[in-house]
PDB file of C-alpha atoms in Angstrom:
ATOM      1  CA  MET A   1     155.585 138.010  90.424  1.00  0.00           C
ATOM      2  CA  GLU A   2     153.938 134.730  91.386  1.00  0.00           C
ATOM      3  CA  ARG A   3     152.020 134.311  94.637  1.00  0.00           C
ATOM      4  CA  ASP A   4     154.687 132.020  96.094  1.00  0.00           C
ATOM      5  CA  GLU A   5     157.318 134.708  95.478  1.00  0.00           C
ATOM      6  CA  ILE A   6     155.110 137.339  97.139  1.00  0.00           C
ATOM      7  CA  LYS A   7     154.729 135.137 100.229  1.00  0.00           C
ATOM      8  CA  ARG A   8     158.526 135.098 100.617  1.00  0.00           C
ATOM      9  CA  LEU A   9     158.777 138.906 100.843  1.00  0.00           C
ATOM     10  CA  PRO A  10     159.280 140.427 104.306  1.00  0.00           C
ATOM     11  CA  GLY A  11     156.063 140.618 106.342  1.00  0.00           C
ATOM     12  CA  MET A  12     153.925 138.910 103.730  1.00  0.00           C
ATOM     13  CA  ASP A  13     153.252 135.622 105.514  1.00  0.00           C
ATOM     14  CA  GLY A  14     149.491 134.961 105.218  1.00  0.00           C
ATOM     15  CA  PHE A  15     148.836 138.411 103.735  1.00  0.00           C
ATOM     16  CA  ILE A  16     147.519 137.273 100.354  1.00  0.00           C
ATOM     17  CA  ASP A  17     145.641 134.183 101.529  1.00  0.00           C
ATOM     18  CA  GLY A  18     142.060 134.217 100.249  1.00  0.00           C
ATOM     19  CA  ALA A  19     142.622 137.235  97.996  1.00  0.00           C
ATOM     20  CA  ASP A  20     140.427 137.712  94.939  1.00  0.00           C
ATOM     21  CA  HIS A  21     142.989 140.005  93.316  1.00  0.00           C
ATOM     22  CA  VAL A  22     146.708 140.532  93.903  1.00  0.00           C
ATOM     23  CA  ASP A  23     149.024 142.786  91.927  1.00  0.00           C
ATOM     24  CA  VAL A  24     152.624 143.791  92.422  1.00  0.00           C
ATOM     25  CA  HIS A  25     154.468 146.827  91.082  1.00  0.00           C
ATOM     26  CA  THR A  26     158.243 146.676  91.446  1.00  0.00           C
ATOM     27  CA  MET A  27     160.841 149.405  91.091  1.00  0.00           C
ATOM     28  CA  ASP A  28     164.443 149.829  92.219  1.00  0.00           C
ATOM     29  CA  GLY A  29     165.626 152.918  94.035  1.00  0.00           C
ATOM     30  CA  SER A  30     167.158 154.438  97.088  1.00  0.00           C
ATOM     31  CA  GLY A  31     165.314 155.389 100.223  1.00  0.00           C
ATOM     32  CA  THR A  32     163.305 153.425 102.744  1.00  0.00           C
ATOM     33  CA  VAL A  33     160.019 151.589 102.950  1.00  0.00           C
ATOM     34  CA  LEU A  34     158.581 154.404 105.068  1.00  0.00           C
ATOM     35  CA  GLU A  35     159.753 157.083 102.600  1.00  0.00           C
ATOM     36  CA  LEU A  36     158.102 155.236  99.722  1.00  0.00           C
ATOM     37  CA  ALA A  37     154.902 154.542 101.669  1.00  0.00           C
ATOM     38  CA  SER A  38     154.563 158.139 102.911  1.00  0.00           C
ATOM     39  CA  GLY A  39     155.364 159.619  99.493  1.00  0.00           C
ATOM     40  CA  PHE A  40     152.973 157.192  97.841  1.00  0.00           C
ATOM     41  CA  LEU A  41     150.106 158.137 100.170  1.00  0.00           C
ATOM     42  CA  SER A  42     150.862 161.856  99.844  1.00  0.00           C
ATOM     43  CA  TYR A  43     150.914 161.683  96.040  1.00  0.00           C
ATOM     44  CA  ARG A  44     147.944 163.539  94.613  1.00  0.00           C
ATOM     45  CA  PRO A  45     148.697 165.532  91.475  1.00  0.00           C
ATOM     46  CA  GLY A  46     145.899 167.479  89.808  1.00  0.00           C
ATOM     47  CA  TRP A  47     145.180 164.793  87.219  1.00  0.00           C
ATOM     48  CA  THR A  48     143.981 162.433  89.980  1.00  0.00           C
ATOM     49  CA  ALA A  49     141.224 164.794  91.220  1.00  0.00           C
ATOM     50  CA  PRO A  50     138.721 163.671  88.556  1.00  0.00           C
ATOM     51  CA  LEU A  51     139.524 160.034  89.373  1.00  0.00           C
ATOM     52  CA  TRP A  52     138.584 160.607  93.032  1.00  0.00           C
ATOM     53  CA  ARG A  53     135.292 162.227  91.982  1.00  0.00           C
ATOM     54  CA  ILE A  54     134.549 159.329  89.608  1.00  0.00           C
ATOM     55  CA  ARG A  55     135.247 156.898  92.468  1.00  0.00           C
ATOM     56  CA  VAL A  56     132.674 158.643  94.674  1.00  0.00           C
ATOM     57  CA  TRP A  57     130.099 158.700  91.868  1.00  0.00           C
ATOM     58  CA  LEU A  58     130.713 155.049  90.954  1.00  0.00           C
ATOM     59  CA  LEU A  59     130.341 153.821  94.528  1.00  0.00           C
ATOM     60  CA  ARG A  60     127.111 155.754  94.957  1.00  0.00           C
ATOM     61  CA  ALA A  61     125.822 154.384  91.639  1.00  0.00           C
ATOM     62  CA  LEU A  62     126.615 150.865  92.879  1.00  0.00           C
ATOM     63  CA  GLY A  63     124.625 151.548  96.061  1.00  0.00           C
ATOM     64  CA  GLN A  64     127.654 151.523  98.343  1.00  0.00           C
ATOM     65  CA  GLY A  65     126.842 154.530 100.498  1.00  0.00           C
ATOM     66  CA  GLY A  66     127.887 158.123 100.844  1.00  0.00           C
ATOM     67  CA  HIS A  67     131.594 158.059 100.089  1.00  0.00           C
ATOM     68  CA  THR A  68     133.471 161.349  99.785  1.00  0.00           C
ATOM     69  CA  VAL A  69     136.841 162.403  98.440  1.00  0.00           C
ATOM     70  CA  PRO A  70     139.274 161.945 101.340  1.00  0.00           C
ATOM     71  CA  ASP A  71     141.273 164.855 102.673  1.00  0.00           C
ATOM     72  CA  HIS A  72     144.743 165.143 101.209  1.00  0.00           C
ATOM     73  CA  ALA A  73     147.142 164.324 104.028  1.00  0.00           C
ATOM     74  CA  ARG A  74     150.864 164.988 103.780  1.00  0.00           C
ATOM     75  CA  TRP A  75     152.733 162.038 105.220  1.00  0.00           C
ATOM     76  CA  THR A  76     156.453 161.790 105.881  1.00  0.00           C
ATOM     77  CA  ALA A  77     158.590 158.854 106.963  1.00  0.00           C
ATOM     78  CA  GLU A  78     158.696 160.474 110.396  1.00  0.00           C
ATOM     79  CA  ASN A  79     154.945 160.957 110.949  1.00  0.00           C
ATOM     80  CA  LEU A  80     153.668 157.842 109.144  1.00  0.00           C
ATOM     81  CA  PRO A  81     152.017 155.501 111.673  1.00  0.00           C
ATOM     82  CA  ARG A  82     153.790 152.165 111.870  1.00  0.00           C
ATOM     83  CA  SER A  83     152.214 150.463 114.870  1.00  0.00           C
ATOM     84  CA  PRO A  84     149.302 148.062 114.290  1.00  0.00           C
ATOM     85  CA  GLY A  85     146.021 149.943 114.557  1.00  0.00           C
ATOM     86  CA  GLY A  86     147.525 153.268 113.452  1.00  0.00           C
ATOM     87  CA  GLN A  87     145.186 155.221 111.171  1.00  0.00           C
ATOM     88  CA  VAL A  88     146.406 156.393 107.746  1.00  0.00           C
ATOM     89  CA  GLY A  89     143.442 157.956 105.927  1.00  0.00           C
ATOM     90  CA  PHE A  90     140.929 155.149 105.446  1.00  0.00           C
ATOM     91  CA  PHE A  91     143.668 152.554 105.978  1.00  0.00           C
ATOM     92  CA  VAL A  92     144.746 150.950 109.254  1.00  0.00           C
ATOM     93  CA  VAL A  93     148.280 149.692 109.818  1.00  0.00           C
ATOM     94  CA  VAL A  94     148.269 145.896 109.994  1.00  0.00           C
ATOM     95  CA  ARG A  95     151.990 145.258 110.489  1.00  0.00           C
ATOM     96  CA  SER A  96     155.315 146.941 109.963  1.00  0.00           C
ATOM     97  CA  ASP A  97     158.898 146.623 111.063  1.00  0.00           C
ATOM     98  CA  GLY A  98     159.628 150.115 109.703  1.00  0.00           C
ATOM     99  CA  LYS A  99     162.504 148.794 107.592  1.00  0.00           C
ATOM    100  CA  THR A 100     161.505 145.949 105.261  1.00  0.00           C
ATOM    101  CA  HIS A 101     157.701 146.149 105.187  1.00  0.00           C
ATOM    102  CA  TRP A 102     154.749 148.415 105.943  1.00  0.00           C
ATOM    103  CA  ILE A 103     151.252 146.983 105.471  1.00  0.00           C
ATOM    104  CA  VAL A 104     147.834 148.659 105.720  1.00  0.00           C
ATOM    105  CA  GLU A 105     144.260 147.567 105.140  1.00  0.00           C
ATOM    106  CA  GLY A 106     141.020 149.402 104.401  1.00  0.00           C
ATOM    107  CA  LYS A 107     137.611 147.825 104.896  1.00  0.00           C
ATOM    108  CA  GLU A 108     134.563 149.069 103.026  1.00  0.00           C
ATOM    109  CA  SER A 109     131.084 147.669 102.458  1.00  0.00           C
ATOM    110  CA  HIS A 110     131.925 146.370  98.977  1.00  0.00           C
ATOM    111  CA  LEU A 111     135.529 145.145  99.443  1.00  0.00           C
ATOM    112  CA  ASP A 112     138.595 145.015 101.618  1.00  0.00           C
ATOM    113  CA  ALA A 113     141.731 146.472 100.073  1.00  0.00           C
ATOM    114  CA  ALA A 114     145.215 146.197 101.467  1.00  0.00           C
ATOM    115  CA  MET A 115     148.547 147.621 100.420  1.00  0.00           C
ATOM    116  CA  ALA A 116     152.000 146.436 101.335  1.00  0.00           C
ATOM    117  CA  VAL A 117     155.268 148.218 100.682  1.00  0.00           C
ATOM    118  CA  CYS A 118     158.195 145.804 100.926  1.00  0.00           C
ATOM    119  CA  SER A 119     161.874 146.142 100.141  1.00  0.00           C
ATOM    120  CA  GLU A 120     164.773 143.868  99.403  1.00  0.00           C
ATOM    121  CA  VAL A 121     168.366 145.112  99.578  1.00  0.00           C
ATOM    122  CA  LEU A 122     170.248 144.799  96.285  1.00  0.00           C
ATOM    123  CA  PRO A 123     174.002 144.169  95.950  1.00  0.00           C
ATOM    124  CA  ASN A 124     174.538 147.785  94.778  1.00  0.00           C
ATOM    125  CA  GLY A 125     173.119 149.158  98.037  1.00  0.00           C
ATOM    126  CA  HIS A 126     169.814 150.250  96.512  1.00  0.00           C
ATOM    127  CA  ASN A 127     166.516 148.595  97.292  1.00  0.00           C
ATOM    128  CA  ARG A 128     164.031 146.717  95.186  1.00  0.00           C
ATOM    129  CA  PHE A 129     160.643 148.013  96.283  1.00  0.00           C
ATOM    130  CA  HIS A 130     157.381 146.145  95.818  1.00  0.00           C
ATOM    131  CA  VAL A 131     153.966 147.756  96.214  1.00  0.00           C
ATOM    132  CA  ILE A 132     151.474 144.934  96.585  1.00  0.00           C
ATOM    133  CA  THR A 133     147.728 145.457  96.338  1.00  0.00           C
ATOM    134  CA  VAL A 134     145.389 142.809  97.712  1.00  0.00           C
ATOM    135  CA  VAL A 135     141.624 142.933  97.212  1.00  0.00           C
ATOM    136  CA  ARG A 136     138.908 140.754  98.699  1.00  0.00           C
ATOM    137  CA  TYR A 137     135.394 141.302  97.348  1.00  0.00           C
ATOM    138  CA  HIS A 138     132.360 141.329  99.654  1.00  0.00           C
ATOM    139  CA  ASN A 139     129.749 141.424  96.935  1.00  0.00           C
ATOM    140  CA  LEU A 140     129.135 141.933  93.227  1.00  0.00           C
ATOM    141  CA  ALA A 141     129.455 145.706  93.632  1.00  0.00           C
ATOM    142  CA  GLY A 142     133.013 145.219  94.903  1.00  0.00           C
ATOM    143  CA  ARG A 143     133.935 143.068  91.927  1.00  0.00           C
ATOM    144  CA  VAL A 144     132.372 145.518  89.429  1.00  0.00           C
ATOM    145  CA  TYR A 145     133.873 148.563  91.145  1.00  0.00           C
ATOM    146  CA  PHE A 146     137.429 147.247  91.327  1.00  0.00           C
ATOM    147  CA  ASN A 147     137.460 145.898  87.794  1.00  0.00           C
ATOM    148  CA  LEU A 148     136.255 149.273  86.474  1.00  0.00           C
ATOM    149  CA  ILE A 149     138.933 151.210  88.336  1.00  0.00           C
ATOM    150  CA  ARG A 150     141.728 148.657  87.889  1.00  0.00           C
ATOM    151  CA  PRO A 151     143.406 150.349  84.866  1.00  0.00           C
ATOM    152  CA  PHE A 152     143.503 153.648  86.775  1.00  0.00           C
ATOM    153  CA  HIS A 153     144.794 151.878  89.878  1.00  0.00           C
ATOM    154  CA  HIS A 154     147.823 150.677  87.890  1.00  0.00           C
ATOM    155  CA  LEU A 155     148.451 154.154  86.457  1.00  0.00           C
ATOM    156  CA  VAL A 156     148.307 155.821  89.870  1.00  0.00           C
ATOM    157  CA  VAL A 157     150.505 153.218  91.592  1.00  0.00           C
ATOM    158  CA  LEU A 158     153.201 153.416  88.914  1.00  0.00           C
ATOM    159  CA  ALA A 159     153.112 157.216  88.759  1.00  0.00           C
ATOM    160  CA  ALA A 160     153.343 157.482  92.548  1.00  0.00           C
ATOM    161  CA  MET A 161     156.267 155.056  92.701  1.00  0.00           C
ATOM    162  CA  ARG A 162     158.095 156.961  89.957  1.00  0.00           C
ATOM    163  CA  SER A 163     157.406 160.251  91.702  1.00  0.00           C
ATOM    164  CA  VAL A 164     158.979 159.043  94.938  1.00  0.00           C
ATOM    165  CA  LEU A 165     161.764 156.781  93.699  1.00  0.00           C
ATOM    166  CA  CYS A 166     162.891 158.853  90.719  1.00  0.00           C
ATOM    167  CA  ARG A 167     162.851 162.330  92.256  1.00  0.00           C
ATOM    168  CA  ASP A 168     166.533 162.177  93.247  1.00  0.00           C
ATOM    169  CA  ARG A 169     167.734 160.934  89.873  1.00  0.00           C
ATOM    170  CA  PRO A 170     169.449 163.359  87.466  1.00  0.00           C
TER     171      PRO A 170
END
């Protein structure tokens, strides 16, 4: 998806301006933006535990402070914060209408990372969901860090989307 197409998605006006990295993962399914976002953030199968530990080690090796593995929160569409300023782990809600988009941002010493979950209604009544990741580097450590973890980022995003959007399929 091109940047101009991303800008036309609900809630995305100005969101990707000045980004060093933007990626979009798209999948069709039923459900809501808040169900996908909460399921996505609650997704933490056992195979991701080593990735979290590697993240902590890598950030310390890059001199980016004393990061730890975050607690595993269980979010639902009902308890997921949707008002600007609402805290979701290390993310803060930036904007959301609760129906077509839900956008959060996390700021760290090495980079700012944001995630948007947007949906478009399809003619068959399902939705086309887009999970958009936006990264802005603060320094060389941010660039090195993100480019090292980028392949794993794609694996986790796709697996989480499949977990949420495909769980009701036969």
